[in-house]
């Protein structure tokens, strides 16, 4: 299973014994409804199948034949699970009791079935509710929570109306954020599907700008103003802000472009807990998580408490040369900087990245002059390129922290004759800035030395990015986010990225982290995907990081 699905596998031990359902109604001190026992007819190996629940419901014993101690433990444990998971208003908690008297929580259903044969309604009727009075009580409970009152009786108390309506609750912010996002996961998926339908290939300027307009509309609804930075060779870069000050508490950086040509486009597909589609892992998943996080902060009336800036660049696929000055300037005016790149399967946050240098080599075979003997096979451009590839790999192996990746090889010939032209593209990744000049000198030497007379070589250096080491400021920032992640039960760990990141454009004295997007996989191919459930967890994490950025992450 781990090999097929590339994610963790939860293995549960079967628990023989009795099964109970405990209904809860309320919030601060929820009412425990009479315990229901599922009637298995004494068969401790029995379970409730889907058919049992939907077609032929098993019998229910309510109130369950249990002693006072077990009854108390069931209610106490149900309420503890209810609070730990941040559930509101009502729920049903299912238990299994083994032969040794140990209780196990099977699941907590935050939207328990209200069918007449269901355990929750059976329990409520045993408590004296009719179906109508149960529904009314559930509505009362929701109103109490929403308006922050202890009970409906307080409406008649001599209290100013506005004070009553806006009285604060004591539910932790991260619990309210998760509760909101749990109910709006479908919206994030819909956003992702909409973005996948937009062709934002880096050279499709109109497509990139179309995605930018869509994102602008979503952020405008959340109270953000935009500033467009026009670009002729790329799509327009856009900066958003929810305040008018000079300094941001936090700057969030994402990108609108992706490197996948439309001929390799993959449509949106949700399958087996994964969401596939062009760009989902390359940038669009991060945008969906951001929109979810900001919506949750607005819902909890927390967004306006943070001075938030958002920058979307449009040249990430081409090295970011045009966006570099913009990122540098905005980063200097921000206390924290975070990126929306997707995380690895272990929830990695990027704290450092390698530098990169790109090269393109054109190799031409010069035709022989009339009357002269043709060149030998050793002067073939393809063989020449193959020899140089070996030299490049050897160069990387001789330098610590250096990697060489051949990104493309193209040949061209006439008919059945050997190719007379070869185009070779490659890049070096390195960990030390001092290595870049040395590598460039050695690459030039490799392609100049031993070049046959009938071979012409043209070398072009492409986009490059400096390496970004993990600084003390970044370590401190990561430790703050790690403590937060433990509190809200989201898995994170730090990592070094061999792939370029906008981190390299951020001044080294600024605390910065990348990888706050969803958990992703398959980047670099046509099967990129995000883990569906990670949209929720990563949006919860991002929302809390944004909120705490103006409080120096004091939990």
PDB file of C-alpha atoms in Angstrom, residues 144-150 159-171:
ATOM      1  CA  UNK A 144     -25.715  30.033  21.339  1.00  0.00           C
ATOM      2  CA  UNK A 145     -22.277  29.222  19.919  1.00  0.00           C
ATOM      3  CA  UNK A 146     -22.439  31.729  17.086  1.00  0.00           C
ATOM      4  CA  UNK A 147     -23.429  34.664  19.263  1.00  0.00           C
ATOM      5  CA  UNK A 148     -21.186  33.651  22.168  1.00  0.00           C
ATOM      6  CA  UNK A 149     -23.879  33.172  24.868  1.00  0.00           C
ATOM      7  CA  UNK A 150     -23.954  30.535  27.562  1.00  0.00           C
ATOM      8  CA  UNK A 159     -27.828  43.051  29.080  1.00  0.00           C
ATOM      9  CA  UNK A 160     -27.178  45.558  26.273  1.00  0.00           C
ATOM     10  CA  UNK A 161     -27.973  44.000  22.913  1.00  0.00           C
ATOM     11  CA  UNK A 162     -24.606  44.729  21.287  1.00  0.00           C
ATOM     12  CA  UNK A 163     -22.720  43.385  24.303  1.00  0.00           C
ATOM     13  CA  UNK A 164     -24.744  40.195  24.114  1.00  0.00           C
ATOM     14  CA  UNK A 165     -24.289  39.715  20.401  1.00  0.00           C
ATOM     15  CA  UNK A 166     -20.522  40.239  20.348  1.00  0.00           C
ATOM     16  CA  UNK A 167     -19.517  38.541  23.566  1.00  0.00           C
ATOM     17  CA  UNK A 168     -16.352  36.564  22.852  1.00  0.00           C
ATOM     18  CA  UNK A 169     -16.057  32.797  23.043  1.00  0.00           C
ATOM     19  CA  UNK A 170     -13.172  30.954  24.667  1.00  0.00           C
ATOM     20  CA  UNK A 171     -12.724  28.430  21.859  1.00  0.00           C
TER      21      UNK A 171
END
